[in-house]
Tab-separated table of C-alpha atoms in Angstrom:
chain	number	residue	atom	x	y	z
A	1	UNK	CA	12.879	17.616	-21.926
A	2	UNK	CA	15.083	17.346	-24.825
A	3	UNK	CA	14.793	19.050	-28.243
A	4	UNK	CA	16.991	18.052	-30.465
A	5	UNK	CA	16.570	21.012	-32.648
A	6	UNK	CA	17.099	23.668	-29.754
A	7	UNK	CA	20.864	22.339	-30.268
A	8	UNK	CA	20.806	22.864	-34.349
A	9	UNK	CA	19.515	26.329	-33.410
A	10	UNK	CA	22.396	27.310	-30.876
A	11	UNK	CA	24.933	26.020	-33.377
A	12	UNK	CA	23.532	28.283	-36.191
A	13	UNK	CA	22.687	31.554	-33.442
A	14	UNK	CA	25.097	33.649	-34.160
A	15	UNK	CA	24.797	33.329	-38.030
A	16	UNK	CA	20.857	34.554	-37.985
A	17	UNK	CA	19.920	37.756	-38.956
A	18	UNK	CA	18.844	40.082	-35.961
A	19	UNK	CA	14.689	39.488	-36.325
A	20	UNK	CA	15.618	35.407	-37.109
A	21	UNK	CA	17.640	35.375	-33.609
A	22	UNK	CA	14.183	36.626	-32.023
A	23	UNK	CA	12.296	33.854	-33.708
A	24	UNK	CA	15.047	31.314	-32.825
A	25	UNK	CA	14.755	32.295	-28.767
A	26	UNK	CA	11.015	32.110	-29.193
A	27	UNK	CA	11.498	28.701	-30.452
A	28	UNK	CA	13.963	27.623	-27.626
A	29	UNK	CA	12.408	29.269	-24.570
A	30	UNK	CA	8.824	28.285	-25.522
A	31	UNK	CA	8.949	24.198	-26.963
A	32	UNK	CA	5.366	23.163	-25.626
A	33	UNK	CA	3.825	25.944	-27.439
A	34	UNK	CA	6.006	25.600	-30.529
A	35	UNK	CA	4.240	21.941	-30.567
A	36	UNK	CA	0.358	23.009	-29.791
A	37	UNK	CA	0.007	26.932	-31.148
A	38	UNK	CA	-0.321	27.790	-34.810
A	39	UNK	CA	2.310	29.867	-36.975
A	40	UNK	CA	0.336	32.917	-36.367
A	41	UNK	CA	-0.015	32.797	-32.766
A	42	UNK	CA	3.191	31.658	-32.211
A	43	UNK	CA	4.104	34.992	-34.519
A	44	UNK	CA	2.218	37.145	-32.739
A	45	UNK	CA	3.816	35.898	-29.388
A	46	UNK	CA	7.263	36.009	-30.478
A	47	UNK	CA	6.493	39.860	-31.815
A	48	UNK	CA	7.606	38.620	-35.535
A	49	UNK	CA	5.988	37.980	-38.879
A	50	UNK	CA	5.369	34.700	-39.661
A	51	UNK	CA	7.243	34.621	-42.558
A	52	UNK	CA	9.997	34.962	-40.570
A	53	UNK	CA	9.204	31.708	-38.665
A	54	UNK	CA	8.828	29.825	-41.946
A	55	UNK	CA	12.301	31.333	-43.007
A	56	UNK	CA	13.873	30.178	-40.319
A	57	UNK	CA	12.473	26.398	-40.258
A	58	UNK	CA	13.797	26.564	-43.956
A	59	UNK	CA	17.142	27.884	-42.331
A	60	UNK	CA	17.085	24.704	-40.604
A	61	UNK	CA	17.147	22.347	-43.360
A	62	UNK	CA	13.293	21.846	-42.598
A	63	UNK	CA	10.604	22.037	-45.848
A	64	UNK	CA	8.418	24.536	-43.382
A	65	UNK	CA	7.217	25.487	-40.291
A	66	UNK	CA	5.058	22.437	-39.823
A	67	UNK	CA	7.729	20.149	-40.814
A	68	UNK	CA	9.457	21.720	-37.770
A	69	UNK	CA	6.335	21.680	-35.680
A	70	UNK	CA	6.065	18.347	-35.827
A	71	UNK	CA	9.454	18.089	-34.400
A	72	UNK	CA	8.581	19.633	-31.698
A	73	UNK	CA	5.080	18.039	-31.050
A	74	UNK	CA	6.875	14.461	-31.036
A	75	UNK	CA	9.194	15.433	-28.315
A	76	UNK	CA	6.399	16.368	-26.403
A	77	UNK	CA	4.463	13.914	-27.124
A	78	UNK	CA	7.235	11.531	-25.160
A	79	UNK	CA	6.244	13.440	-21.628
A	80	UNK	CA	3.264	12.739	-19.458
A	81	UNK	CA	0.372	12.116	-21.727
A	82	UNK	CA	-2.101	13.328	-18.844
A	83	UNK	CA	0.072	16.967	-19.757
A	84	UNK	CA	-0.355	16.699	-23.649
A	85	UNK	CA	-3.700	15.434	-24.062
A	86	UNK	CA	-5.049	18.278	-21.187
A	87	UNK	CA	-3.342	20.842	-22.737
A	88	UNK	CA	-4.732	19.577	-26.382
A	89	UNK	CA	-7.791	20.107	-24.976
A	90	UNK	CA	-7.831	23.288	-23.561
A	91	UNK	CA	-6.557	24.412	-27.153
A	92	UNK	CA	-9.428	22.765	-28.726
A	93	UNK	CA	-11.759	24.370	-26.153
A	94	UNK	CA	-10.257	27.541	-26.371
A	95	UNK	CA	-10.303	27.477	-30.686
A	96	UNK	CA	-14.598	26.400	-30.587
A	97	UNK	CA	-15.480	28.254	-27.173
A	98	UNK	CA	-13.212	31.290	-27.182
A	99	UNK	CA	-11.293	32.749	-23.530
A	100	UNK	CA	-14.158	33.664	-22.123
A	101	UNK	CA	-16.001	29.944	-21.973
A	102	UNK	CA	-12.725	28.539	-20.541
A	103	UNK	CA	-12.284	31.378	-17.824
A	104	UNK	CA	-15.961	30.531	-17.207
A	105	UNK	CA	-15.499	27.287	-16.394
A	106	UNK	CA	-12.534	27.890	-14.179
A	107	UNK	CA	-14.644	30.356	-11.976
A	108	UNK	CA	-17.338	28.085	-11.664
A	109	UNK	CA	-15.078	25.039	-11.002
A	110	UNK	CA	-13.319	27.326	-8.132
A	111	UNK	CA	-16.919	28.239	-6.914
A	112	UNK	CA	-17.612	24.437	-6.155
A	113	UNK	CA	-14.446	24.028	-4.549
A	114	UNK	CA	-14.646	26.833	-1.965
A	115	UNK	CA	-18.864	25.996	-1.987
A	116	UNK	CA	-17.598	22.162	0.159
A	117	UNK	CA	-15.905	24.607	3.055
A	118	UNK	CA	-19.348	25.890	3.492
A	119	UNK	CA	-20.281	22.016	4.101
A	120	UNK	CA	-21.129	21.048	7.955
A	121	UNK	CA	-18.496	18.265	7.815
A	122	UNK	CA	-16.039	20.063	6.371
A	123	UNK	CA	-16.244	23.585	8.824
A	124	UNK	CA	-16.119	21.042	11.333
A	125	UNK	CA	-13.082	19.467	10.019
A	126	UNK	CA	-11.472	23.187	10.115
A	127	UNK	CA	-12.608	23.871	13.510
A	128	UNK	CA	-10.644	21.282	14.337
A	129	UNK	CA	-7.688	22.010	12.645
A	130	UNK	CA	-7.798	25.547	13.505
A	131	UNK	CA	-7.510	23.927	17.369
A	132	UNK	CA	-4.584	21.865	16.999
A	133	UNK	CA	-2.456	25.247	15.217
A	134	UNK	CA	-3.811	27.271	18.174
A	135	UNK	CA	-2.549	25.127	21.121
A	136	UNK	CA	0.437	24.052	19.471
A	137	UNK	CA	4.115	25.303	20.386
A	138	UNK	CA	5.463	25.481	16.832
A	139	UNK	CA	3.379	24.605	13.728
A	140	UNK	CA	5.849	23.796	10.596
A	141	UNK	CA	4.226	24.331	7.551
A	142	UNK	CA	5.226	22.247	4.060
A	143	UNK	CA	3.961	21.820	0.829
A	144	UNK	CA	5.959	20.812	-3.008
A	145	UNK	CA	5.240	21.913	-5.716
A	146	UNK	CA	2.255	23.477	-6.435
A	147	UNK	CA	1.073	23.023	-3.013
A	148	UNK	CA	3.657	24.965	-1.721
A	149	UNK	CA	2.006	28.349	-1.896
A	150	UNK	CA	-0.642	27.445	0.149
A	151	UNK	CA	1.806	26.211	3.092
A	152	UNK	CA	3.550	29.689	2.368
A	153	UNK	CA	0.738	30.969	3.204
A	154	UNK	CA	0.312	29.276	6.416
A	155	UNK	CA	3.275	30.443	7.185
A	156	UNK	CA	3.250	33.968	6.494
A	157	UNK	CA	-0.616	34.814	8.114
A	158	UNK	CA	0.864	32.730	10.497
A	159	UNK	CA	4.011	35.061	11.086
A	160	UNK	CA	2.004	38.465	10.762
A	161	UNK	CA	-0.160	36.879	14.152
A	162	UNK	CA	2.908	36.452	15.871
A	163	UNK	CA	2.370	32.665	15.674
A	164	UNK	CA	5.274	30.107	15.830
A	165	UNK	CA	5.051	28.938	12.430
A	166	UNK	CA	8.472	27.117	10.602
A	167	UNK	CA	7.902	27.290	7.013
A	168	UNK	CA	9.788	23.801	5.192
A	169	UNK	CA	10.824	24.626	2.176
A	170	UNK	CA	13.550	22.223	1.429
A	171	UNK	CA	16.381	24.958	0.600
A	172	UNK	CA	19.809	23.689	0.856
A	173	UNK	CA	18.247	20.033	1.470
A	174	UNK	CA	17.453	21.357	5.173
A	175	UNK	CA	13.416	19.866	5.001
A	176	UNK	CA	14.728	16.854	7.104
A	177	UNK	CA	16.945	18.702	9.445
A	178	UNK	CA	14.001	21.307	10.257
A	179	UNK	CA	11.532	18.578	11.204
A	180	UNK	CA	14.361	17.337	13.834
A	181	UNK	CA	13.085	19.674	16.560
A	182	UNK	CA	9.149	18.345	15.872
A	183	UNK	CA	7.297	16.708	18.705
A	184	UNK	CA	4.240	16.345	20.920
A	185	UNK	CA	3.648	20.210	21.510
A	186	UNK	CA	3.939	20.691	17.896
A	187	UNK	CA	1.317	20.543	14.821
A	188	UNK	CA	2.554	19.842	11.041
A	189	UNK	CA	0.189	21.504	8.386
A	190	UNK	CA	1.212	19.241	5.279
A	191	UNK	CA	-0.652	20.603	2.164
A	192	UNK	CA	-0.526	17.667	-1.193
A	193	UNK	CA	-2.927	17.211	-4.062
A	194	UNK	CA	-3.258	13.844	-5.800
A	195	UNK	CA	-1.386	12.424	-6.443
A	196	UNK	CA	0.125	13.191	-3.028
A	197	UNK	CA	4.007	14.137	-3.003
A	198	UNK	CA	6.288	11.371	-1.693
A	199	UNK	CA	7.986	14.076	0.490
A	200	UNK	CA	4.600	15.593	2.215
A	201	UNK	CA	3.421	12.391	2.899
A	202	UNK	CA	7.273	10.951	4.604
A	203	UNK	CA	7.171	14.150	6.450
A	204	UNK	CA	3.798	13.952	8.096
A	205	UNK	CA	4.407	10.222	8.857
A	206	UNK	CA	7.497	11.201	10.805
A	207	UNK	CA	5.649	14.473	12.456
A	208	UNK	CA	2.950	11.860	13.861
A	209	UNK	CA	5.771	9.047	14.828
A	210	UNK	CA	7.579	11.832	17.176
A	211	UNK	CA	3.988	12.758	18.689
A	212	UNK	CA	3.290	15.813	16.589
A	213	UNK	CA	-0.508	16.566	15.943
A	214	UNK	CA	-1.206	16.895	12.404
A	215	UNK	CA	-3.460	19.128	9.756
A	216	UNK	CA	-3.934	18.348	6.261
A	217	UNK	CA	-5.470	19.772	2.954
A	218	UNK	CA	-5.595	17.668	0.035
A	219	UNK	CA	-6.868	20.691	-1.955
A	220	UNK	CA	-10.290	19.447	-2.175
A	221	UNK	CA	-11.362	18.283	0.805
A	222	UNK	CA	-9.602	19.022	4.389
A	223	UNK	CA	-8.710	16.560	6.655
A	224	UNK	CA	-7.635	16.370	10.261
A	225	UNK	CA	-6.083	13.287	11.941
A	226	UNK	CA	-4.978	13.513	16.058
């Protein structure tokens, strides 16, 4: 994303004074929080004073830090508004409720997640899974973006059992070149969360056209399809 004063700010660098520079690479390294924290946190975080923060929007032609907030906020405001207005929240939350209620919640909301394994439907659906890995030749293993650490995972239990696992991790552009040697001995585990990545989904379509049996997680409830 583009901030139009992270340029103004490497043209002027050099001229800063040493503590400014530090406020100025706070600035440019951290624009979402620039946009949502206050002055004072954003102070605290950079390990300045916040008088130095105000000097330095003034620096910038700005009438003070808010002026130059707002700058910031607006670019933002141009990404994903599921991003902005989530992460407005959580600030919100956090400012009323305090750490502790919002690492609450995200136990509890982990607890419910792990509490549908324990569900009859679902333990069978793993059983099941767990049968296609175990007969197959080679599993390959892919995930993007945030699901990839859970096929990493896969992969790496998978390679301390001495188990045939291919990890597809797209380096080099080689995702489509590993699932060449996929077929009907083999099982994909293709790991996604809504809404599902293009990639994940192409690959286990292909997996299942050359005969390959396939195991999915959509990170809240597993599925298995022969």
């Amino acid at each position: 994303m583009d901030f139009p004063v992270s340029n103004l700010i490497r043209d002027s660098y050099e001229r800063f004074p040493r503590q400014m520079k530090v406020a100025a690479r706070w600035l440019v390294d951290h624009p979402t929080e620039v946009a949502l924290l206050s002055m004072r946190e954003q102070a605290r975080r950079a390990r300045v004073p916040p008088a130095t923060l105000t000097r330095l929007a003034k620096r910038l032609g700005f009438d003070g830090f808010e002026k130059l907030k707002e700058v910031f906020a607006d670019s933002i405001r141009e990404g994903p508004e599921s991003f902005i207005r989530s992460a407005e929240e959580l600030l919100v939350r956090r400012h009323i409720e305090g750490d502790e209620a919002l690492i609450g919640d995200t136990i509890r909301a982990l607890h419910g997640h792990l509490g549908e394994f324990a569900q009859p439907s679902a333990i069978a659906t793993l059983t099941a899974a767990a049968d296609l890995m175990v007969e197959a030749r080679q599993i390959f293993c892919i995930g993007r973006r945030s699901s990839f650490p859970v096929a990493y995972l896969m992969h790496y239990l998978g390679s301390l059992l001495d188990s045939p696992t291919i990890l597809i991790d797209g380096m080099g552009g080689s995702s489509t070149d590993v699932l060449r040697a996929v077929g009907p001995q083999d099982a994909l585990v293709a790991v996604t969360v809504s809404p599902y990545t293009r990639f994940t989904v192409q690959a286990a379509d292909f997996a299942v056209s050359r005969g390959a049996k396939l195991s999915g997680f959509d990170r809240q409830r597993p599925v298995s399809d022969r």
